[in-house]
Coordinates of C-alpha atoms in Angstrom, one line a residue:
Chain A
M29 CA 34.9 4.6 -3.3
I30 CA 34.7 2.1 -0.5
R31 CA 34.5 -1.5 -1.7
L32 CA 31.7 -3.6 -0.3
S33 CA 32.8 -6.0 2.4
P34 CA 32.0 -9.7 2.0
F35 CA 29.2 -9.4 4.6
N36 CA 27.5 -6.7 2.6
V37 CA 27.8 -8.6 -0.6
V38 CA 26.3 -11.7 1.0
S39 CA 23.4 -9.8 2.5
L40 CA 22.6 -8.1 -0.8
T41 CA 22.8 -11.4 -2.7
L42 CA 20.6 -13.3 -0.2
G43 CA 18.2 -10.4 0.1
F44 CA 17.6 -10.0 -3.6
A45 CA 17.5 -13.8 -4.1
F46 CA 14.7 -13.8 -1.5
L47 CA 12.9 -11.0 -3.3
Y48 CA 13.2 -12.4 -6.8
I49 CA 13.4 -16.2 -6.7
P50 CA 9.7 -16.7 -6.1
M51 CA 8.8 -14.6 -9.1
V52 CA 11.4 -16.3 -11.3
I53 CA 9.9 -19.7 -10.4
L54 CA 6.5 -18.4 -11.2
V55 CA 7.6 -17.2 -14.6
I56 CA 9.6 -20.4 -15.4
Y57 CA 6.7 -22.7 -14.5
S58 CA 4.2 -20.7 -16.5
F59 CA 5.9 -22.4 -19.5
N60 CA 5.6 -25.8 -18.1
A61 CA 3.7 -28.4 -20.2
S62 CA 2.4 -30.3 -17.1
K63 CA -0.7 -29.4 -15.3
L64 CA 1.2 -30.3 -12.1
V65 CA 2.8 -27.0 -11.3
T66 CA 5.8 -28.4 -9.4
V67 CA 6.9 -31.1 -11.9
W68 CA 8.7 -29.9 -15.0
A69 CA 7.5 -31.7 -18.2
G70 CA 8.9 -29.7 -21.0
F71 CA 8.5 -26.2 -22.5
S72 CA 5.0 -25.2 -23.6
T73 CA 3.0 -22.0 -24.1
Q74 CA -0.4 -23.8 -23.9
W75 CA -1.4 -22.0 -20.7
Y76 CA -1.1 -18.7 -22.4
G77 CA -3.4 -19.9 -25.1
E78 CA -5.9 -21.2 -22.6
L79 CA -5.7 -17.9 -20.7
L80 CA -6.5 -15.9 -23.9
R81 CA -9.4 -18.2 -24.6
N82 CA -10.8 -17.8 -21.1
E83 CA -13.6 -15.3 -21.5
A84 CA -14.1 -14.8 -17.7
F85 CA -10.5 -13.7 -17.3
L86 CA -10.6 -11.4 -20.3
D87 CA -13.9 -9.8 -19.0
A88 CA -12.4 -9.3 -15.6
A89 CA -9.2 -7.8 -17.0
W90 CA -11.3 -5.3 -19.0
V91 CA -13.4 -4.3 -15.9
T92 CA -10.2 -3.9 -13.9
L93 CA -8.6 -1.7 -16.6
R94 CA -11.6 0.5 -16.9
V95 CA -11.9 0.9 -13.2
A96 CA -8.2 1.7 -12.8
I97 CA -8.1 4.3 -15.6
V98 CA -11.2 6.2 -14.4
S99 CA -10.5 6.0 -10.7
S100 CA -6.8 7.0 -10.9
T101 CA -7.6 9.9 -13.2
I102 CA -10.3 11.3 -10.8
A103 CA -8.0 10.5 -7.9
T104 CA -5.2 12.5 -9.5
V105 CA -7.4 15.6 -9.9
L106 CA -8.9 15.4 -6.4
G107 CA -5.5 14.4 -4.8
T108 CA -3.7 17.3 -6.5
M109 CA -6.5 19.7 -5.2
A110 CA -6.2 18.3 -1.7
A111 CA -2.4 18.7 -1.8
Y112 CA -2.8 22.3 -2.9
T113 CA -5.3 22.9 -0.1
L114 CA -3.0 21.3 2.5
V115 CA 0.2 23.1 1.4
R116 CA -1.2 26.4 0.3
G117 CA -4.6 26.6 1.8
G118 CA -3.5 28.5 4.9
K119 CA -6.0 28.3 7.8
F120 CA -9.6 27.3 7.1
F121 CA -12.4 25.8 9.1
G122 CA -11.9 22.1 9.8
R123 CA -8.3 22.0 8.5
T124 CA -7.2 19.4 11.1
L125 CA -10.1 17.2 10.2
F126 CA -9.3 17.6 6.5
S127 CA -5.6 16.6 6.9
G128 CA -6.7 13.7 9.1
M129 CA -9.0 12.5 6.4
V130 CA -6.3 12.7 3.8
Y131 CA -3.7 10.7 5.9
A132 CA -6.0 8.2 7.6
P133 CA -6.8 6.1 4.5
L134 CA -3.1 5.5 4.0
V135 CA -2.9 3.4 7.2
M136 CA -6.5 2.1 7.3
P137 CA -6.8 -1.7 7.1
E138 CA -8.4 -2.5 3.8
V139 CA -11.1 -4.6 5.5
I140 CA -12.3 -1.6 7.4
T141 CA -12.4 0.7 4.4
G142 CA -14.2 -1.9 2.3
L143 CA -16.7 -2.7 5.1
S144 CA -17.5 1.0 5.7
L145 CA -18.0 1.8 2.0
L146 CA -20.2 -1.2 1.5
L147 CA -22.4 -0.2 4.4
L148 CA -22.6 3.4 2.9
F149 CA -23.6 2.1 -0.5
I150 CA -26.2 -0.2 1.0
G151 CA -27.5 2.6 3.2
I152 CA -28.0 5.0 0.3
G153 CA -29.4 2.2 -1.9
L154 CA -26.7 2.5 -4.6
D155 CA -26.4 -0.7 -6.7
R156 CA -23.0 -2.3 -6.4
G157 CA -21.0 -2.6 -9.6
I158 CA -18.3 -0.8 -11.5
L159 CA -19.5 2.6 -10.3
T160 CA -19.1 1.7 -6.6
I161 CA -15.7 0.2 -7.2
V162 CA -14.6 3.4 -8.9
L163 CA -15.9 5.5 -6.0
A164 CA -14.1 3.3 -3.5
H165 CA -10.8 3.2 -5.4
T166 CA -10.9 7.0 -6.0
T167 CA -11.3 7.6 -2.3
F168 CA -8.3 5.8 -1.1
S169 CA -6.0 6.4 -4.0
M170 CA -6.6 10.2 -3.9
C171 CA -4.9 10.3 -0.5
F172 CA -1.8 8.6 -1.9
V173 CA -1.7 11.1 -4.8
S174 CA -2.1 13.9 -2.4
V175 CA 0.9 12.8 -0.3
V176 CA 3.1 12.4 -3.4
V177 CA 2.1 15.8 -4.9
S178 CA 2.3 17.7 -1.6
S179 CA 5.8 16.5 -1.0
R180 CA 6.7 18.2 -4.3
L181 CA 4.7 21.3 -3.6
V182 CA 6.4 21.9 -0.3
T183 CA 9.8 22.4 -2.0
F184 CA 8.2 24.5 -4.8
D185 CA 9.6 28.0 -5.2
R186 CA 6.5 30.2 -5.0
S187 CA 8.3 33.3 -6.4
L188 CA 8.2 31.6 -9.9
E189 CA 4.4 31.7 -9.7
E190 CA 4.4 35.3 -8.4
A191 CA 6.7 36.3 -11.2
A192 CA 4.3 34.9 -13.8
L193 CA 1.4 36.7 -12.1
D194 CA 3.3 40.0 -12.1
L195 CA 4.1 39.6 -15.7
G196 CA 0.4 39.5 -16.5
A197 CA -0.6 35.8 -16.4
S198 CA -4.0 34.9 -15.1
P199 CA -3.9 32.6 -12.0
F200 CA -5.0 29.8 -14.3
E201 CA -2.3 30.6 -16.8
A202 CA 0.3 30.7 -14.0
F203 CA -0.9 27.3 -12.9
R204 CA -1.0 25.8 -16.4
F205 CA 2.4 27.2 -17.6
V206 CA 4.5 27.5 -14.5
T207 CA 3.2 25.3 -11.6
L208 CA 1.9 22.3 -13.5
P209 CA 5.1 21.7 -15.5
I210 CA 7.2 21.8 -12.3
I211 CA 4.9 19.5 -10.3
A212 CA 4.2 17.3 -13.3
P213 CA 6.6 14.4 -12.4
A214 CA 4.9 14.2 -9.0
V215 CA 1.4 14.3 -10.6
I216 CA 2.4 11.6 -13.0
S217 CA 3.9 9.3 -10.3
G218 CA 0.8 9.9 -8.3
W219 CA -1.4 8.8 -11.2
L220 CA 0.8 5.7 -11.7
L221 CA 0.6 4.9 -8.0
A222 CA -3.2 5.3 -8.0
F223 CA -3.4 3.1 -11.2
T224 CA -1.4 0.2 -9.7
L225 CA -3.2 0.4 -6.4
S226 CA -6.5 0.1 -8.2
L227 CA -5.2 -2.8 -10.4
D228 CA -4.0 -4.6 -7.4
D229 CA -6.8 -4.2 -5.0
L230 CA -8.7 -7.3 -3.9
V231 CA -10.2 -6.6 -0.5
I232 CA -12.0 -3.3 -1.1
A233 CA -13.2 -4.4 -4.5
S234 CA -14.6 -7.6 -3.0
F235 CA -16.7 -5.5 -0.5
T236 CA -17.8 -2.9 -2.9
S237 CA -18.5 -4.8 -6.1
G238 CA -21.8 -6.6 -6.9
P239 CA -22.5 -9.6 -9.1
S240 CA -22.3 -7.5 -12.2
A241 CA -18.7 -6.6 -11.9
T242 CA -15.7 -9.0 -11.1
T243 CA -12.2 -7.5 -11.2
L244 CA -9.1 -9.5 -12.1
P245 CA -7.8 -9.8 -8.6
M246 CA -11.2 -11.2 -7.5
K247 CA -11.0 -13.7 -10.3
I248 CA -7.4 -14.6 -9.4
W249 CA -8.4 -14.9 -5.8
S250 CA -11.2 -17.3 -6.4
S251 CA -9.0 -19.6 -8.5
V252 CA -5.9 -19.5 -6.2
R253 CA -8.0 -20.4 -3.2
L254 CA -8.2 -23.8 -4.9
G255 CA -4.4 -24.1 -5.2
V256 CA -1.7 -23.4 -7.7
S257 CA -2.8 -23.3 -11.3
P258 CA -0.7 -22.9 -14.4
E259 CA -3.1 -20.5 -16.0
I260 CA -2.6 -18.1 -13.1
N261 CA 1.2 -18.5 -13.5
A262 CA 0.8 -17.4 -17.1
L263 CA -1.3 -14.4 -16.1
S264 CA 1.2 -13.5 -13.4
T265 CA 4.1 -13.7 -15.9
I266 CA 2.2 -11.3 -18.2
L267 CA 1.6 -8.8 -15.3
I268 CA 5.2 -9.1 -14.0
G269 CA 6.5 -8.5 -17.5
L270 CA 4.3 -5.4 -18.0
V271 CA 5.3 -3.9 -14.6
T272 CA 9.0 -4.6 -15.3
I273 CA 8.9 -2.9 -18.7
G274 CA 7.0 0.1 -17.1
V275 CA 9.3 0.6 -14.2
I276 CA 12.5 0.3 -16.3
S277 CA 11.3 2.7 -19.0
A278 CA 10.1 5.2 -16.3
S279 CA 13.5 5.1 -14.6
L280 CA 15.4 5.5 -17.9
A281 CA 13.2 8.5 -18.7
T282 CA 13.9 10.1 -15.3
K283 CA 17.6 9.4 -15.8
R284 CA 17.6 11.1 -19.2
A285 CA 15.7 14.1 -17.8
T286 CA 18.1 14.6 -14.9
L287 CA 21.1 14.2 -17.3
R288 CA 19.5 16.9 -19.6
Q289 CA 19.0 19.2 -16.6
K290 CA 22.6 18.7 -15.6
L291 CA 23.8 19.6 -19.1
D292 CA 21.5 22.6 -19.2
A293 CA 22.9 23.8 -15.9
Q294 CA 26.5 23.3 -17.2
V295 CA 25.7 25.3 -20.3
A296 CA 24.0 28.0 -18.3
A297 CA 27.0 28.2 -15.9
R298 CA 29.5 28.6 -18.7
P299 CA 30.9 32.1 -18.8
T300 CA 30.0 33.9 -22.0
Chain B
M17 CA -8.2 43.7 -5.8
G18 CA -11.2 41.4 -6.3
Q19 CA -12.1 43.2 -9.4
L20 CA -8.6 43.1 -10.8
E21 CA -8.5 39.3 -10.2
R22 CA -11.8 38.9 -11.9
K23 CA -10.6 40.7 -15.0
R24 CA -7.6 38.5 -15.3
G25 CA -8.8 35.1 -14.6
G26 CA -12.5 34.8 -14.6
A27 CA -13.8 33.6 -11.2
P28 CA -12.5 35.6 -8.2
V29 CA -9.7 34.2 -6.1
A30 CA -11.9 33.5 -3.1
M31 CA -14.3 31.5 -5.2
R32 CA -11.5 29.5 -6.7
R33 CA -10.0 28.8 -3.3
L34 CA -13.3 27.7 -2.0
T35 CA -13.8 25.2 -4.8
L36 CA -10.3 23.9 -4.3
I37 CA -11.0 23.2 -0.7
T38 CA -14.6 22.1 -0.9
V39 CA -14.5 19.4 -3.6
P40 CA -11.9 17.1 -2.0
Y41 CA -13.3 18.0 1.4
L42 CA -16.8 17.0 0.6
W43 CA -15.6 13.8 -1.2
L44 CA -13.7 12.6 1.8
L45 CA -16.6 13.5 4.2
A46 CA -19.0 11.6 2.1
L47 CA -16.9 8.6 1.3
F48 CA -14.6 8.3 4.3
L49 CA -16.0 9.9 7.4
I50 CA -19.7 9.2 7.0
P51 CA -19.1 5.5 6.2
F52 CA -17.2 5.3 9.5
A53 CA -20.1 6.9 11.3
I54 CA -22.3 4.2 9.8
V55 CA -19.9 1.4 10.9
F56 CA -20.0 2.8 14.4
K57 CA -23.8 3.0 14.4
I58 CA -24.3 -0.5 13.1
S59 CA -21.8 -1.8 15.7
L60 CA -24.3 -0.6 18.3
S61 CA -27.3 -2.3 16.5
D62 CA -28.6 -5.8 16.7
I63 CA -28.6 -8.5 14.1
A64 CA -32.0 -9.1 12.4
L65 CA -33.4 -11.3 9.7
A66 CA -34.1 -8.5 7.3
I67 CA -32.6 -6.5 4.5
P68 CA -30.4 -4.8 5.7
P69 CA -29.7 -7.5 8.3
Y70 CA -29.7 -5.3 11.4
T71 CA -32.1 -3.3 13.6
P72 CA -32.9 -0.5 14.2
T73 CA -32.7 1.3 10.9
M74 CA -33.2 5.0 10.0
E75 CA -36.8 4.2 9.0
D76 CA -37.7 3.5 12.7
G77 CA -37.3 7.2 13.5
L78 CA -34.5 9.0 15.3
W79 CA -35.7 8.4 18.8
A80 CA -36.4 4.7 18.4
L81 CA -33.0 4.5 16.7
L82 CA -31.1 6.1 19.6
S83 CA -32.9 4.3 22.3
Q84 CA -32.3 0.9 20.8
L85 CA -28.6 1.2 20.4
D86 CA -26.4 -0.6 22.9
F87 CA -23.0 -2.0 23.5
E88 CA -24.2 -5.6 23.3
N89 CA -21.9 -6.5 20.4
F90 CA -18.9 -5.3 22.3
V91 CA -19.8 -7.3 25.4
F92 CA -20.3 -10.3 23.1
L93 CA -16.7 -9.7 21.7
T94 CA -15.3 -9.8 25.2
E95 CA -17.2 -13.0 26.1
D96 CA -16.3 -15.0 23.1
D97 CA -12.8 -16.3 23.2
L98 CA -12.4 -16.3 19.4
Y99 CA -12.2 -12.5 19.2
W100 CA -9.8 -11.9 22.0
K101 CA -7.5 -14.6 20.7
A102 CA -7.8 -13.2 17.2
Y103 CA -6.7 -9.7 18.4
L104 CA -3.9 -11.0 20.5
S105 CA -2.6 -13.4 17.8
S106 CA -2.8 -10.6 15.2
L107 CA -0.7 -8.4 17.4
Q108 CA 1.8 -11.3 18.0
I109 CA 2.0 -12.2 14.3
A110 CA 2.4 -8.5 13.3
L111 CA 5.1 -8.0 15.9
I112 CA 7.1 -11.1 15.1
S113 CA 6.9 -10.4 11.4
T114 CA 8.1 -6.8 11.9
V115 CA 11.1 -8.0 13.9
L116 CA 11.9 -10.5 11.2
T117 CA 11.5 -7.9 8.4
L118 CA 13.9 -5.6 10.3
L119 CA 16.5 -8.4 10.6
V120 CA 16.3 -9.1 6.8
G121 CA 15.9 -5.5 5.8
Y122 CA 18.5 -3.7 7.8
P123 CA 21.5 -5.6 6.4
M124 CA 20.2 -5.0 2.9
A125 CA 19.6 -1.3 3.5
Y126 CA 23.1 -1.0 5.1
A127 CA 24.8 -2.7 2.1
M128 CA 22.9 -0.5 -0.3
A129 CA 24.0 2.6 1.5
R130 CA 27.6 1.3 1.4
A131 CA 27.5 0.3 -2.3
P132 CA 29.3 2.4 -4.9
E133 CA 27.3 5.5 -5.9
E134 CA 26.7 4.3 -9.5
W135 CA 25.0 1.1 -8.3
R136 CA 22.6 2.7 -6.0
P137 CA 19.9 3.7 -8.5
T138 CA 19.8 0.1 -9.8
L139 CA 19.7 -1.4 -6.3
M140 CA 16.9 1.1 -5.4
M141 CA 14.9 0.0 -8.5
L142 CA 15.4 -3.7 -7.6
V143 CA 13.9 -3.0 -4.2
I144 CA 11.0 -0.9 -5.6
L145 CA 10.1 -3.2 -8.5
P146 CA 8.4 -5.9 -6.4
F147 CA 6.3 -3.1 -4.8
W148 CA 4.7 -2.3 -8.2
T149 CA 4.0 -5.9 -8.9
S150 CA 0.7 -7.3 -7.8
F151 CA 0.5 -8.0 -4.1
L152 CA -1.8 -11.0 -4.7
I153 CA 0.6 -12.6 -7.2
R154 CA 3.6 -12.2 -4.9
V155 CA 1.7 -13.9 -2.0
Y156 CA 0.5 -16.6 -4.4
A157 CA 4.1 -17.3 -5.6
W158 CA 4.8 -18.7 -2.1
V159 CA 2.0 -21.2 -2.2
G160 CA 3.9 -23.2 -4.8
I161 CA 7.1 -22.9 -2.9
L162 CA 6.0 -23.8 0.6
S163 CA 3.5 -26.6 -0.1
S164 CA 4.4 -30.1 1.0
E165 CA 5.4 -31.1 -2.6
G166 CA 6.6 -27.5 -3.3
F167 CA 10.0 -26.3 -4.3
L168 CA 11.4 -25.7 -0.9
N169 CA 10.6 -29.3 0.3
Q170 CA 11.9 -30.8 -2.9
F171 CA 15.1 -28.9 -2.5
L172 CA 15.5 -29.9 1.2
L173 CA 14.7 -33.6 0.4
W174 CA 17.3 -33.4 -2.5
L175 CA 19.9 -32.0 -0.1
G176 CA 19.0 -34.8 2.4
I177 CA 18.4 -32.3 5.2
V178 CA 14.9 -33.7 5.8
D179 CA 13.4 -37.2 5.1
T180 CA 9.8 -36.3 5.0
P181 CA 8.4 -33.0 3.6
L182 CA 8.0 -30.3 6.2
K183 CA 4.5 -28.8 6.7
I184 CA 5.1 -25.1 6.2
L185 CA 2.1 -23.9 4.1
N186 CA -1.0 -23.3 6.2
T187 CA 1.0 -22.6 9.4
N188 CA 2.0 -19.3 11.0
T189 CA 5.5 -19.7 9.7
A190 CA 4.2 -19.3 6.1
V191 CA 2.3 -16.2 7.3
Y192 CA 5.6 -14.7 8.6
V193 CA 7.4 -15.5 5.4
G194 CA 4.5 -13.9 3.4
I195 CA 4.5 -10.7 5.5
V196 CA 8.3 -10.3 5.5
Y197 CA 8.3 -10.9 1.7
T198 CA 5.6 -8.4 0.8
Y199 CA 6.5 -5.7 3.2
L200 CA 10.3 -5.8 2.9
P201 CA 10.5 -2.7 0.6
F202 CA 8.7 -0.7 3.3
M203 CA 11.4 -1.5 5.8
I204 CA 14.4 -1.1 3.5
L205 CA 13.5 2.3 2.0
P206 CA 13.3 4.4 5.2
I207 CA 16.3 2.7 6.7
Y208 CA 18.3 3.3 3.5
A209 CA 17.2 6.9 3.5
A210 CA 18.5 7.3 7.1
L211 CA 21.8 5.5 6.4
D212 CA 22.4 7.4 3.2
R213 CA 22.3 10.7 5.1
L214 CA 24.7 9.4 7.7
D215 CA 28.1 11.1 7.7
G216 CA 30.7 8.5 7.1
S217 CA 33.4 10.5 8.9
L218 CA 31.5 9.9 12.2
I219 CA 32.2 6.2 12.0
E220 CA 35.8 6.9 11.1
A221 CA 36.1 9.2 14.1
A222 CA 34.7 6.4 16.4
E223 CA 37.2 3.9 14.9
D224 CA 40.1 6.4 15.3
L225 CA 39.1 6.8 18.9
G226 CA 39.5 3.1 19.6
C227 CA 36.1 1.6 18.8
S228 CA 36.1 -1.7 17.1
R229 CA 34.1 -1.9 13.9
L230 CA 31.2 -3.7 15.7
E231 CA 31.3 -1.1 18.5
A232 CA 31.2 1.7 16.0
F233 CA 28.3 0.1 14.3
W234 CA 26.4 -0.4 17.5
L235 CA 27.2 2.9 19.1
V236 CA 27.1 5.2 16.1
T237 CA 25.4 3.7 13.0
I238 CA 22.4 2.1 14.8
P239 CA 21.5 5.2 16.9
L240 CA 21.8 7.5 13.9
S241 CA 19.6 5.3 11.8
K242 CA 17.0 5.0 14.6
N243 CA 14.4 7.1 12.9
G244 CA 14.6 5.0 9.8
I245 CA 14.2 1.9 11.8
I246 CA 11.2 3.2 13.7
A247 CA 9.5 4.4 10.5
G248 CA 10.2 1.1 8.8
C249 CA 8.8 -0.9 11.7
F250 CA 5.6 1.1 11.8
L251 CA 5.2 0.8 8.0
V252 CA 5.3 -3.0 8.3
F253 CA 3.5 -3.4 11.7
I254 CA 0.4 -1.2 10.9
P255 CA -0.7 -2.9 7.7
A256 CA 0.3 -6.3 8.9
L257 CA -2.1 -6.0 11.8
G258 CA -5.2 -5.8 9.6
E259 CA -3.8 -8.1 6.9
F260 CA -6.4 -10.4 5.2
V261 CA -4.8 -11.9 2.0
I262 CA -1.7 -13.3 3.6
P263 CA -3.3 -15.3 6.5
S264 CA -6.1 -16.5 4.2
L265 CA -3.8 -17.8 1.5
L266 CA -0.7 -18.9 3.4
G267 CA -2.1 -19.4 6.9
G268 CA -4.0 -22.5 8.2
S269 CA -7.2 -23.0 10.0
G270 CA -5.2 -22.3 13.2
T271 CA -4.0 -18.9 12.0
L272 CA -6.2 -16.3 13.7
M273 CA -6.0 -12.8 12.3
I274 CA -8.5 -10.2 12.9
G275 CA -8.8 -9.1 9.2
K276 CA -9.7 -12.6 8.3
V277 CA -12.2 -12.9 11.2
L278 CA -13.9 -9.7 10.1
F279 CA -14.1 -10.8 6.5
E280 CA -15.6 -14.1 7.5
E281 CA -18.0 -12.6 10.0
F282 CA -19.3 -10.4 7.3
F283 CA -19.4 -12.7 4.3
A284 CA -19.9 -16.1 5.8
N285 CA -21.9 -15.4 8.9
R286 CA -23.6 -12.2 7.6
D287 CA -23.4 -10.8 11.1
W288 CA -23.0 -7.1 10.2
P289 CA -23.3 -5.7 13.7
V290 CA -20.5 -8.0 15.1
A291 CA -18.3 -7.4 12.0
S292 CA -18.7 -3.6 12.6
A293 CA -17.9 -4.0 16.3
V294 CA -14.7 -6.0 15.3
A295 CA -13.8 -3.1 12.9
V296 CA -14.3 -0.4 15.6
I297 CA -12.1 -2.3 18.1
L298 CA -9.4 -2.9 15.4
L299 CA -9.4 0.8 14.7
L300 CA -9.0 1.7 18.4
I301 CA -6.0 -0.7 18.6
L302 CA -4.5 0.9 15.5
I303 CA -4.7 4.4 16.8
V304 CA -1.8 3.8 19.3
P305 CA 0.9 2.8 16.7
I306 CA -0.5 5.4 14.2
V307 CA -0.1 8.3 16.7
L308 CA 3.4 7.1 17.7
F309 CA 4.3 6.9 14.0
Q310 CA 3.0 10.4 13.4
R311 CA 5.0 11.7 16.4
N312 CA 8.2 10.1 15.1
E313 CA 7.7 11.7 11.7
Q314 CA 7.1 15.1 13.2
R315 CA 10.1 14.9 15.4
Q316 CA 12.2 13.9 12.5
A317 CA 10.9 16.7 10.3
K318 CA 11.7 19.2 13.2
A319 CA 15.2 17.7 13.6
E320 CA 15.9 18.3 9.9
K321 CA 14.9 21.9 10.1

């Protein structure tokens, strides 16, 4: 294997330092005893305690979690259906319009999506709250799910499905026992993507929510506009920790799955 | 055939296919296309002291509605300096940040593609991990670093490079840093994908034929990773153009970006017709890079076949 040249080592080191130092500082200073976030005054976990006693943050976190779970689940179902239609649908009336509507939200500025949905909700007289945020999040994240799932469906070997049908499976059974297990990793990553997009969204939620529902990013936003606060550092640390655990365990799981597949393939290839 | 299908699976195939198409289709029509039609309609309306704060509304009847629509708001946008400057400065900020992201991202993608095979999944994960972390938090992390008593200034003062703290937060420089930081993974991944596919023997051939390393890089590596570079640049440029969070949090009062103007026009001034007109123009500006990006992707897909 080629060894990395000094130039490559330097660019990787600097690049990753740039990506990670801000987050590391955030994590370290969440344990700072001082209210002044840039002066170190000893180790303390008091900000975590205050965060857990802050009802407004807890309420917002609960709203965000509910919105994310519901919207990403609906988005996964709709996005998978849309991917099926795009890859397998053949020709149908308005196909170009449909694929345009699936891809456009991916590049649409959030301010425009948020504004247009808000004007719709006001136009039809729908009270803004959790329901409207769920509708908005479902709409843009189903498009992301659809892109992830259709990239898997394109490489899918259709003869497997046909074989199942020939052997007497109903179309639903063929989908349930053949297609779904094969596209499952894409469906799961689509769901995870939709879930994080929803957890993360500030702009669209600000437009589509009403006074009855405040999400965590909205709460964070209103407090960081006033400057750096140690409580937000503590909250960020918790979120960064959860994401790190999630991503690492997901990548370990995929690694194990590919290893098992390789082993299976070796076993199958062994002459009997 | 229809009967056979019915026996096996319940609903006939045609019905099932129709449901499969109709449900996501109607959802997107109702919650994506119709809202845009509404934005377009309101951009042609006038502001009014009413609820909703514009006129005419659907209740005035279709004819009154159509006859009262005009392009006044668009004329207003061309007359008021603020909007022109905001569009131009958004384009400028997005362009500069895209170039900066490329300058940071390309060497990283290059080094990743050159790294030993067993490191690559880990390096990949290190690039993707920040992408899963909250966008808002990553931007917020820079507030504490760039402020006048922040970590960067403390560090520079300690080194003795500067005597007085630099003003970085609330300037365009901070916005560039924020955009490069948050969109770096979007630049690295497509370039890495292109460089990873690159056949190393081509570079060896160029070197055998008398190219210096730099020439081989410039004449072989860069052209062969062109599609990755183009894709990465669009993936940074397009969202950066309509960015709202980064200019609001890191930029100053002098930072004009159209996403921020739209947000303020809507929430602070409550001028819905003008906000809608701003959105329509932003969309028109975005169509050009989006179409170019699509073409690049299609050409690439065709080349792979």
